mmCIF file of C-alpha atoms and ligand atoms in Angstrom:
data_model
loop_
_atom_site.group_PDB
_atom_site.id
_atom_site.type_symbol
_atom_site.label_atom_id
_atom_site.label_comp_id
_atom_site.label_asym_id
_atom_site.label_seq_id
_atom_site.Cartn_x
_atom_site.Cartn_y
_atom_site.Cartn_z
ATOM 1 C CA MET K 482 40.220 -14.269 24.755
ATOM 2 C CA THR K 483 38.466 -16.810 22.700
ATOM 3 C CA ASP K 484 35.883 -19.909 24.586
ATOM 4 C CA MET K 485 38.240 -22.853 21.347
ATOM 5 C CA ALA K 486 36.817 -22.495 18.642
ATOM 6 C CA TRP K 487 38.402 -25.674 16.639
ATOM 7 C CA ASN K 488 37.952 -28.461 15.544
ATOM 8 C CA ARG K 489 39.749 -28.994 12.143
ATOM 9 C CA LYS K 490 42.141 -31.370 10.980
ATOM 10 C CA HIS K 491 43.716 -29.805 8.575
ATOM 11 C CA LEU K 492 44.212 -26.299 7.927
ATOM 12 C CA LEU K 493 43.969 -25.822 3.068
ATOM 13 C CA ASP K 494 42.792 -22.170 3.773
ATOM 14 C CA ILE K 495 41.402 -19.324 5.350
ATOM 15 C CA GLU K 496 37.796 -18.968 2.520
ATOM 16 C CA SER K 497 36.488 -21.517 4.367
ATOM 17 C CA LEU K 498 37.235 -20.249 7.871
ATOM 18 C CA THR K 499 34.888 -18.123 10.205
ATOM 19 C CA ALA K 500 36.049 -15.409 11.833
ATOM 20 C CA ASP K 501 36.054 -17.706 15.241
ATOM 21 C CA GLU K 502 38.070 -19.859 14.215
ATOM 22 C CA ILE K 503 40.429 -16.608 12.417
ATOM 23 C CA VAL K 504 40.097 -15.612 15.941
ATOM 24 C CA THR K 505 41.239 -18.660 18.353
ATOM 25 C CA VAL K 506 44.316 -19.265 15.857
ATOM 26 C CA LEU K 507 45.153 -15.387 16.709
ATOM 27 C CA ASP K 508 44.384 -16.006 19.994
ATOM 28 C CA THR K 509 46.467 -19.636 20.164
ATOM 29 C CA ALA K 510 49.380 -17.497 18.457
ATOM 30 C CA ARG K 511 49.664 -14.534 21.563
ATOM 31 C CA ALA K 512 50.012 -17.620 23.759
ATOM 32 C CA PHE K 513 53.121 -19.176 21.746
ATOM 33 C CA LYS K 514 54.507 -15.695 20.879
ATOM 34 C CA ALA K 515 54.292 -15.279 24.641
ATOM 35 C CA VAL K 516 56.409 -18.617 25.327
ATOM 36 C CA GLY K 517 58.912 -17.598 23.071
ATOM 37 C CA GLU K 518 60.222 -14.878 25.766
ATOM 38 C CA ARG K 519 61.030 -17.373 28.844
ATOM 39 C CA ALA K 520 64.149 -19.301 28.283
ATOM 40 C CA ILE K 521 62.980 -22.208 27.168
ATOM 41 C CA LYS K 522 61.083 -21.905 24.169
ATOM 42 C CA LYS K 523 60.190 -25.443 23.141
ATOM 43 C CA VAL K 524 56.580 -27.150 24.395
ATOM 44 C CA PRO K 525 56.179 -31.161 24.225
ATOM 45 C CA ALA K 526 52.730 -30.188 22.518
ATOM 46 C CA LEU K 527 54.240 -32.301 19.496
ATOM 47 C CA ARG K 528 56.546 -34.446 21.195
ATOM 48 C CA GLY K 529 56.301 -37.989 19.482
ATOM 49 C CA ARG K 530 54.548 -37.147 16.073
ATOM 50 C CA THR K 531 56.220 -36.322 12.659
ATOM 51 C CA VAL K 532 56.046 -32.963 9.837
ATOM 52 C CA VAL K 533 56.830 -33.250 6.913
ATOM 53 C CA ASN K 534 57.745 -30.307 4.840
ATOM 54 C CA LEU K 535 56.947 -31.032 1.112
ATOM 55 C CA PHE K 536 57.769 -28.087 -0.935
ATOM 56 C CA VAL K 537 57.329 -28.204 -4.301
ATOM 57 C CA GLU K 538 58.092 -24.524 -5.452
ATOM 58 C CA PRO K 539 61.170 -22.034 -3.352
ATOM 59 C CA SER K 540 59.752 -20.958 -0.417
ATOM 60 C CA THR K 541 61.932 -18.696 2.726
ATOM 61 C CA ARG K 542 60.322 -17.505 5.173
ATOM 62 C CA THR K 543 57.301 -20.069 5.480
ATOM 63 C CA ARG K 544 59.775 -23.050 4.043
ATOM 64 C CA ILE K 545 61.720 -22.187 7.643
ATOM 65 C CA SER K 546 59.000 -20.393 9.625
ATOM 66 C CA PHE K 547 57.283 -23.878 9.890
ATOM 67 C CA GLU K 548 60.757 -25.824 10.243
ATOM 68 C CA LEU K 549 61.797 -24.078 13.968
ATOM 69 C CA ALA K 550 58.226 -24.509 15.087
ATOM 70 C CA GLU K 551 58.343 -28.296 14.219
ATOM 71 C CA GLN K 552 61.284 -27.876 16.959
ATOM 72 C CA ARG K 553 59.435 -25.745 19.336
ATOM 73 C CA LEU K 554 57.005 -28.129 19.915
ATOM 74 C CA SER K 555 58.928 -30.855 19.595
ATOM 75 C CA ALA K 556 58.062 -32.696 16.340
ATOM 76 C CA ASP K 557 60.811 -35.815 14.501
ATOM 77 C CA ILE K 558 61.276 -32.889 10.916
ATOM 78 C CA ILE K 559 61.195 -34.870 7.341
ATOM 79 C CA ASN K 560 62.634 -31.916 4.782
ATOM 80 C CA PHE K 561 61.053 -33.138 1.310
ATOM 81 C CA THR K 562 63.340 -31.901 -1.526
ATOM 82 C CA ALA K 563 61.681 -32.245 -4.750
ATOM 83 C CA GLU K 564 64.900 -31.646 -6.793
ATOM 84 C CA ALA K 565 65.989 -34.371 -4.727
ATOM 85 C CA SER K 566 63.840 -36.591 -4.733
ATOM 86 C CA SER K 567 61.867 -39.873 -7.545
ATOM 87 C CA LEU K 568 59.450 -36.761 -8.756
ATOM 88 C CA LYS K 569 62.692 -35.845 -11.134
ATOM 89 C CA LYS K 570 61.660 -39.413 -12.145
ATOM 90 C CA GLY K 571 57.553 -38.881 -12.872
ATOM 91 C CA GLU K 572 56.921 -40.404 -9.323
ATOM 92 C CA THR K 573 53.332 -38.753 -8.981
ATOM 93 C CA LEU K 574 52.367 -36.759 -6.233
ATOM 94 C CA LYS K 575 50.044 -38.333 -4.512
ATOM 95 C CA ASP K 576 52.393 -41.460 -5.360
ATOM 96 C CA THR K 577 54.716 -39.143 -3.178
ATOM 97 C CA ALA K 578 53.025 -38.224 -0.846
ATOM 98 C CA ARG K 579 51.487 -41.618 0.116
ATOM 99 C CA ASN K 580 55.588 -43.307 0.721
ATOM 100 C CA LEU K 581 56.062 -40.132 3.290
ATOM 101 C CA GLU K 582 52.176 -41.464 4.721
ATOM 102 C CA ALA K 583 53.790 -45.227 5.124
ATOM 103 C CA LEU K 584 56.887 -43.666 6.868
ATOM 104 C CA ASN K 585 53.472 -42.655 9.503
ATOM 105 C CA ALA K 586 53.827 -38.978 8.780
ATOM 106 C CA ASP K 587 51.954 -37.212 10.802
ATOM 107 C CA PHE K 588 51.323 -33.864 9.513
ATOM 108 C CA ILE K 589 52.382 -32.727 5.980
ATOM 109 C CA VAL K 590 53.040 -29.094 5.424
ATOM 110 C CA MET K 591 53.119 -28.248 1.746
ATOM 111 C CA ARG K 592 53.317 -25.503 -0.454
ATOM 112 C CA HIS K 593 52.527 -26.697 -4.313
ATOM 113 C CA SER K 594 51.710 -24.687 -7.745
ATOM 114 C CA ALA K 595 49.053 -25.976 -8.186
ATOM 115 C CA SER K 596 45.607 -24.355 -6.812
ATOM 116 C CA GLY K 597 44.111 -26.767 -4.684
ATOM 117 C CA ALA K 598 47.155 -29.601 -4.154
ATOM 118 C CA PRO K 599 46.912 -29.647 -0.596
ATOM 119 C CA HIS K 600 43.503 -30.723 -1.172
ATOM 120 C CA PHE K 601 43.774 -33.621 -3.159
ATOM 121 C CA LEU K 602 45.924 -34.411 -0.572
ATOM 122 C CA ALA K 603 44.468 -34.376 1.913
ATOM 123 C CA ARG K 604 41.338 -35.885 0.616
ATOM 124 C CA VAL K 605 43.361 -39.356 -0.532
ATOM 125 C CA LEU K 606 45.406 -39.010 2.606
ATOM 126 C CA ASN K 607 44.450 -40.265 6.402
ATOM 127 C CA ALA K 608 47.720 -37.404 7.432
ATOM 128 C CA SER K 609 47.302 -33.450 8.076
ATOM 129 C CA VAL K 610 47.409 -31.256 5.617
ATOM 130 C CA ILE K 611 48.506 -27.854 6.181
ATOM 131 C CA ASN K 612 48.703 -24.753 2.721
ATOM 132 C CA ALA K 613 52.152 -22.841 3.705
ATOM 133 C CA GLY K 614 51.130 -22.034 0.061
ATOM 134 C CA ASP K 615 49.223 -22.875 -3.765
ATOM 135 C CA GLY K 616 49.955 -21.706 -7.021
ATOM 136 C CA ALA K 617 47.447 -18.953 -7.077
ATOM 137 C CA HIS K 618 45.021 -20.117 -4.945
ATOM 138 C CA GLU K 619 46.124 -19.293 -0.722
ATOM 139 C CA HIS K 620 48.449 -18.149 1.355
ATOM 140 C CA PRO K 621 46.416 -19.398 4.412
ATOM 141 C CA THR K 622 49.014 -18.770 7.302
ATOM 142 C CA GLN K 623 50.647 -16.098 5.585
ATOM 143 C CA ALA K 624 46.817 -14.348 6.466
ATOM 144 C CA LEU K 625 46.850 -15.416 9.466
ATOM 145 C CA LEU K 626 51.000 -14.171 10.070
ATOM 146 C CA ASP K 627 48.906 -10.619 8.773
ATOM 147 C CA ALA K 628 45.609 -10.518 11.168
ATOM 148 C CA PHE K 629 48.631 -11.251 14.210
ATOM 149 C CA THR K 630 50.221 -8.566 13.392
ATOM 150 C CA ILE K 631 47.837 -5.421 12.286
ATOM 151 C CA ARG K 632 45.272 -7.079 15.587
ATOM 152 C CA GLU K 633 48.952 -7.056 17.923
ATOM 153 C CA ARG K 634 49.491 -3.273 16.485
ATOM 154 C CA LYS K 635 46.065 -1.587 16.023
ATOM 155 C CA GLY K 636 44.558 -3.206 19.387
ATOM 156 C CA LYS K 637 41.754 -4.304 16.073
ATOM 157 C CA ILE K 638 41.282 -5.411 13.003
ATOM 158 C CA ALA K 639 37.337 -3.849 12.759
ATOM 159 C CA GLY K 640 37.511 -0.999 10.712
ATOM 160 C CA LEU K 641 40.646 -0.803 9.888
ATOM 161 C CA ASN K 642 40.805 0.711 5.742
ATOM 162 C CA VAL K 643 43.549 -1.942 4.732
ATOM 163 C CA THR K 644 45.093 -1.769 0.882
ATOM 164 C CA ILE K 645 45.566 -3.976 -0.726
ATOM 165 C CA LEU K 646 48.531 -2.857 -3.717
ATOM 166 C CA GLY K 647 49.966 -4.356 -7.040
ATOM 167 C CA ASP K 648 49.559 -8.239 -8.610
ATOM 168 C CA ILE K 649 46.850 -8.910 -6.476
ATOM 169 C CA LEU K 650 45.522 -11.513 -9.186
ATOM 170 C CA TYR K 651 47.977 -13.642 -9.399
ATOM 171 C CA SER K 652 48.448 -13.582 -5.496
ATOM 172 C CA ARG K 653 47.789 -16.695 -2.898
ATOM 173 C CA VAL K 654 48.351 -13.902 -0.672
ATOM 174 C CA ALA K 655 46.155 -10.906 -1.670
ATOM 175 C CA ARG K 656 43.065 -13.783 -1.917
ATOM 176 C CA SER K 657 44.303 -15.243 1.969
ATOM 177 C CA ASP K 658 44.301 -11.951 3.267
ATOM 178 C CA ILE K 659 41.170 -10.494 1.409
ATOM 179 C CA TRP K 660 38.964 -13.762 3.571
ATOM 180 C CA ALA K 661 40.472 -12.812 6.436
ATOM 181 C CA LEU K 662 40.931 -9.611 6.993
ATOM 182 C CA THR K 663 36.902 -8.611 5.290
ATOM 183 C CA LYS K 664 35.882 -11.842 7.924
ATOM 184 C CA LEU K 665 37.324 -9.524 10.834
ATOM 185 C CA GLY K 666 35.587 -6.327 9.770
ATOM 186 C CA ALA K 667 38.291 -4.740 8.050
ATOM 187 C CA ARG K 668 37.336 -2.608 5.113
ATOM 188 C CA VAL K 669 39.812 -3.392 2.397
ATOM 189 C CA THR K 670 40.784 -1.882 -0.156
ATOM 190 C CA LEU K 671 41.961 -3.678 -4.014
ATOM 191 C CA CYS K 672 44.858 -1.625 -6.341
ATOM 192 C CA GLY K 673 47.129 -1.844 -9.024
ATOM 193 C CA PRO K 674 47.810 -2.022 -12.992
ATOM 194 C CA SER K 675 43.801 -2.965 -13.664
ATOM 195 C CA THR K 676 44.890 -6.103 -16.213
ATOM 196 C CA LEU K 677 46.005 -7.442 -12.194
ATOM 197 C CA VAL K 678 43.761 -5.502 -10.587
ATOM 198 C CA PRO K 679 39.977 -6.555 -12.393
ATOM 199 C CA LYS K 680 37.040 -5.291 -11.056
ATOM 200 C CA THR K 681 35.102 -8.580 -10.176
ATOM 201 C CA PHE K 682 37.410 -8.465 -6.472
ATOM 202 C CA GLU K 683 34.512 -6.241 -5.870
ATOM 203 C CA GLN K 684 32.576 -9.959 -6.096
ATOM 204 C CA MET K 685 34.495 -10.560 -2.054
ATOM 205 C CA GLY K 686 34.155 -7.365 -0.972
ATOM 206 C CA CYS K 687 36.816 -5.305 -1.088
ATOM 207 C CA ARG K 688 37.327 -1.165 -3.064
ATOM 208 C CA VAL K 689 39.202 -1.719 -6.729
ATOM 209 C CA VAL K 690 40.582 1.097 -6.980
ATOM 210 C CA HIS K 691 43.435 1.631 -9.808
ATOM 211 C CA ASN K 692 44.306 5.250 -8.498
ATOM 212 C CA MET K 693 47.338 5.147 -5.992
ATOM 213 C CA ASP K 694 47.325 7.932 -3.579
ATOM 214 C CA GLU K 695 42.848 7.886 -3.638
ATOM 215 C CA ALA K 696 44.516 4.265 -2.646
ATOM 216 C CA ILE K 697 46.928 4.557 -0.289
ATOM 217 C CA ARG K 698 45.262 7.675 0.587
ATOM 218 C CA ASP K 699 42.915 7.118 4.052
ATOM 219 C CA ALA K 700 44.259 3.149 5.328
ATOM 220 C CA ASP K 701 45.796 2.317 8.521
ATOM 221 C CA ILE K 702 46.758 -1.135 6.855
ATOM 222 C CA ILE K 703 49.379 -0.021 3.546
ATOM 223 C CA ASN K 704 50.501 -4.356 2.554
ATOM 224 C CA LEU K 705 52.360 -4.140 -0.625
ATOM 225 C CA LEU K 706 52.399 -7.271 -2.881
ATOM 226 C CA ARG K 707 55.308 -7.988 -5.324
ATOM 227 C CA ILE K 708 54.465 -9.067 -9.353
ATOM 228 C CA GLN K 709 54.185 -12.349 -8.882
ATOM 229 C CA HIS K 710 56.633 -12.540 -13.303
ATOM 230 C CA GLU K 711 57.109 -16.885 -12.101
ATOM 231 C CA ARG K 712 53.087 -17.348 -12.634
ATOM 232 C CA GLN K 713 52.206 -14.041 -15.116
ATOM 233 C CA ARG K 714 51.038 -16.117 -18.988
ATOM 234 C CA LYS K 715 52.045 -13.035 -20.386
ATOM 235 C CA THR K 716 53.403 -9.500 -19.833
ATOM 236 C CA MET K 717 50.207 -7.235 -17.892
ATOM 237 C CA PHE K 718 51.478 -3.885 -17.786
ATOM 238 C CA PRO K 719 54.109 -1.968 -20.616
ATOM 239 C CA SER K 720 57.506 -1.675 -17.910
ATOM 240 C CA ILE K 721 57.993 -2.175 -14.612
ATOM 241 C CA ASN K 722 59.388 0.901 -14.747
ATOM 242 C CA GLU K 723 56.168 2.392 -15.259
ATOM 243 C CA TYR K 724 54.491 -0.156 -12.949
ATOM 244 C CA THR K 725 57.641 1.882 -10.604
ATOM 245 C CA GLN K 726 55.693 5.377 -11.202
ATOM 246 C CA LEU K 727 52.255 4.846 -11.223
ATOM 247 C CA PHE K 728 52.780 2.176 -7.982
ATOM 248 C CA GLY K 729 55.413 2.594 -6.330
ATOM 249 C CA LEU K 730 55.090 3.121 -2.327
ATOM 250 C CA ASN K 731 58.192 6.154 -1.869
ATOM 251 C CA LYS K 732 59.004 8.256 0.792
ATOM 252 C CA ALA K 733 56.506 11.520 -1.893
ATOM 253 C CA ARG K 734 53.520 9.360 -1.880
ATOM 254 C CA LEU K 735 54.761 8.311 2.057
ATOM 255 C CA ALA K 736 54.277 11.935 2.486
ATOM 256 C CA LYS K 737 50.685 12.329 1.925
ATOM 257 C CA THR K 738 49.265 8.356 3.675
ATOM 258 C CA LYS K 739 47.465 9.301 7.496
ATOM 259 C CA PRO K 740 51.048 9.834 9.432
ATOM 260 C CA ASP K 741 50.039 6.574 11.573
ATOM 261 C CA ALA K 742 49.908 3.839 8.680
ATOM 262 C CA LEU K 743 51.924 1.114 8.842
ATOM 263 C CA ILE K 744 53.918 -0.312 5.689
ATOM 264 C CA MET K 745 53.509 -4.482 5.743
ATOM 265 C CA HIS K 746 55.048 -7.137 2.689
ATOM 266 C CA PRO K 747 54.940 -10.831 3.028
ATOM 267 C CA GLY K 748 58.541 -10.931 1.075
ATOM 268 C CA PRO K 749 60.152 -11.312 -1.346
ATOM 269 C CA VAL K 750 60.576 -7.780 -1.460
ATOM 270 C CA ASN K 751 61.255 -6.071 -4.381
ATOM 271 C CA ARG K 752 63.248 -2.941 -3.954
ATOM 272 C CA GLY K 753 63.343 0.111 -6.033
ATOM 273 C CA VAL K 754 59.671 -1.617 -7.358
ATOM 274 C CA GLU K 755 57.450 -2.031 -5.088
ATOM 275 C CA ILE K 756 58.426 -0.099 -2.146
ATOM 276 C CA ASP K 757 62.207 2.173 -1.810
ATOM 277 C CA SER K 758 63.925 0.860 0.240
ATOM 278 C CA GLU K 759 64.396 3.111 2.730
ATOM 279 C CA ILE K 760 60.764 2.407 3.759
ATOM 280 C CA ALA K 761 61.119 -0.395 3.618
ATOM 281 C CA ASP K 762 63.676 -1.013 6.422
ATOM 282 C CA SER K 763 61.670 2.112 7.939
ATOM 283 C CA SER K 764 60.366 2.410 11.520
ATOM 284 C CA ARG K 765 56.907 2.134 9.588
ATOM 285 C CA SER K 766 57.707 -1.213 8.579
ATOM 286 C CA LEU K 767 56.177 -4.733 9.802
ATOM 287 C CA ILE K 768 58.278 -7.074 7.523
ATOM 288 C CA LEU K 769 60.452 -8.248 9.638
ATOM 289 C CA GLU K 770 57.682 -7.973 12.239
ATOM 290 C CA GLN K 771 55.595 -10.426 10.156
ATOM 291 C CA VAL K 772 58.020 -13.083 9.469
ATOM 292 C CA THR K 773 58.507 -13.056 14.311
ATOM 293 C CA ASN K 774 54.755 -13.530 13.954
ATOM 294 C CA GLY K 775 54.915 -16.151 11.730
ATOM 295 C CA LEU K 776 57.113 -18.536 13.929
ATOM 296 C CA ALA K 777 53.778 -17.699 16.569
ATOM 297 C CA VAL K 778 51.112 -18.395 14.196
ATOM 298 C CA ARG K 779 52.507 -22.510 12.789
ATOM 299 C CA MET K 780 52.652 -22.387 16.250
ATOM 300 C CA ALA K 781 49.514 -22.396 16.815
ATOM 301 C CA VAL K 782 48.253 -24.121 13.435
ATOM 302 C CA LEU K 783 50.025 -26.636 14.280
ATOM 303 C CA TYR K 784 48.971 -27.536 17.534
ATOM 304 C CA LEU K 785 45.474 -26.091 16.558
ATOM 305 C CA VAL K 786 45.190 -29.616 13.311
ATOM 306 C CA ASN K 787 47.151 -31.893 16.217
ATOM 307 C CA GLY K 788 43.753 -31.185 18.582
ATOM 308 C CA GLY K 789 45.021 -28.787 20.399
ATOM 309 C CA LYS K 790 42.311 -27.673 22.843
ATOM 310 C CA GLY K 791 42.614 -23.429 22.634
ATOM 311 C CA PRO K 792 45.211 -20.349 24.032
ATOM 312 C CA GLN K 793 44.240 -21.415 28.462
ATOM 313 C CA GLU K 794 45.321 -24.975 27.337
ATOM 314 C CA LEU K 795 49.531 -22.899 27.100
ATOM 315 C CA THR K 796 48.916 -19.624 29.559
ATOM 316 C CA GLY K 797 46.305 -21.977 32.685
ATOM 317 C CA ASN K 798 44.078 -18.840 32.413
HETATM 318 N N1 CP G 887 55.873 -14.808 2.392
HETATM 319 C C1 CP G 887 56.785 -15.848 1.574
HETATM 320 O O1 CP G 887 55.615 -16.684 1.362
HETATM 321 O O2 CP G 887 57.236 -16.088 1.315
HETATM 322 P P1 CP G 887 58.444 -17.200 0.870
HETATM 323 O O3 CP G 887 57.866 -17.539 -0.476
HETATM 324 O O4 CP G 887 59.611 -17.398 0.844
HETATM 325 O O5 CP G 887 57.791 -18.418 1.531
#
């Protein structure tokens, strides 16, 4: 277990975190996962604190996992629904957030289609801001839960070969995963059509290849991403069929990987496009384990930005 290395009010991205800060989140999440296995799963860490879940873009996993994490930490919770709000009448994001703060919100958990929206709120509010995904920029808690899942299953991250496949260009998950995994010493390979995986990503310390067999041959972890049609302004490849033929994970391709290579996907999954249904549901798939671990990781993040003193405080070790 590491010494405490966290002194941040916000979690806005992975890029600005140190490896020690990431490890502190993972160690704290491990302690919270153990708490979740007790008969009484609630702790009073956020009692009397108010969290607003400000989701201005759709979400299933991140939204419900944050909400459950907040309940487990005994926080008061406001779920802000953009569709039913005065954002629809033209109120600005800043005014919306300041109104939430006027109700004594201590934390804003925010998802937004605009890159940088949580950073903007962190500048204009007193509340702590946690980024739950901003445009194509970053999705820090997804990267933290991915790193947690890899470390739990493989016992380490340093030295592993992690291949991320698919729509890297528009993926906030890819960016956050690349930052987290390279900081923790993994070798990251990116693969997909050249229009979606430009060579410029090599500047982030990754290998870029456009042949799937080459990309997955030596992988310990294969992390598949969906095609994000909602962020693409033009067609980036000829057809979904062709994409699946060239970059979809099927049984024949899986047979050529290391026997202990594990499959990850942040969801939502487009079955039959980036991954065969049978593989998504197989014993080599960590997809639902990632969701389970997301709860402990989000509890850890909320606890730390609230000034929590680290895993020792939870375990007594
Ligand atoms: N992984 C992820 O961010 O899923 P949601 O969009 O459902 O939150």
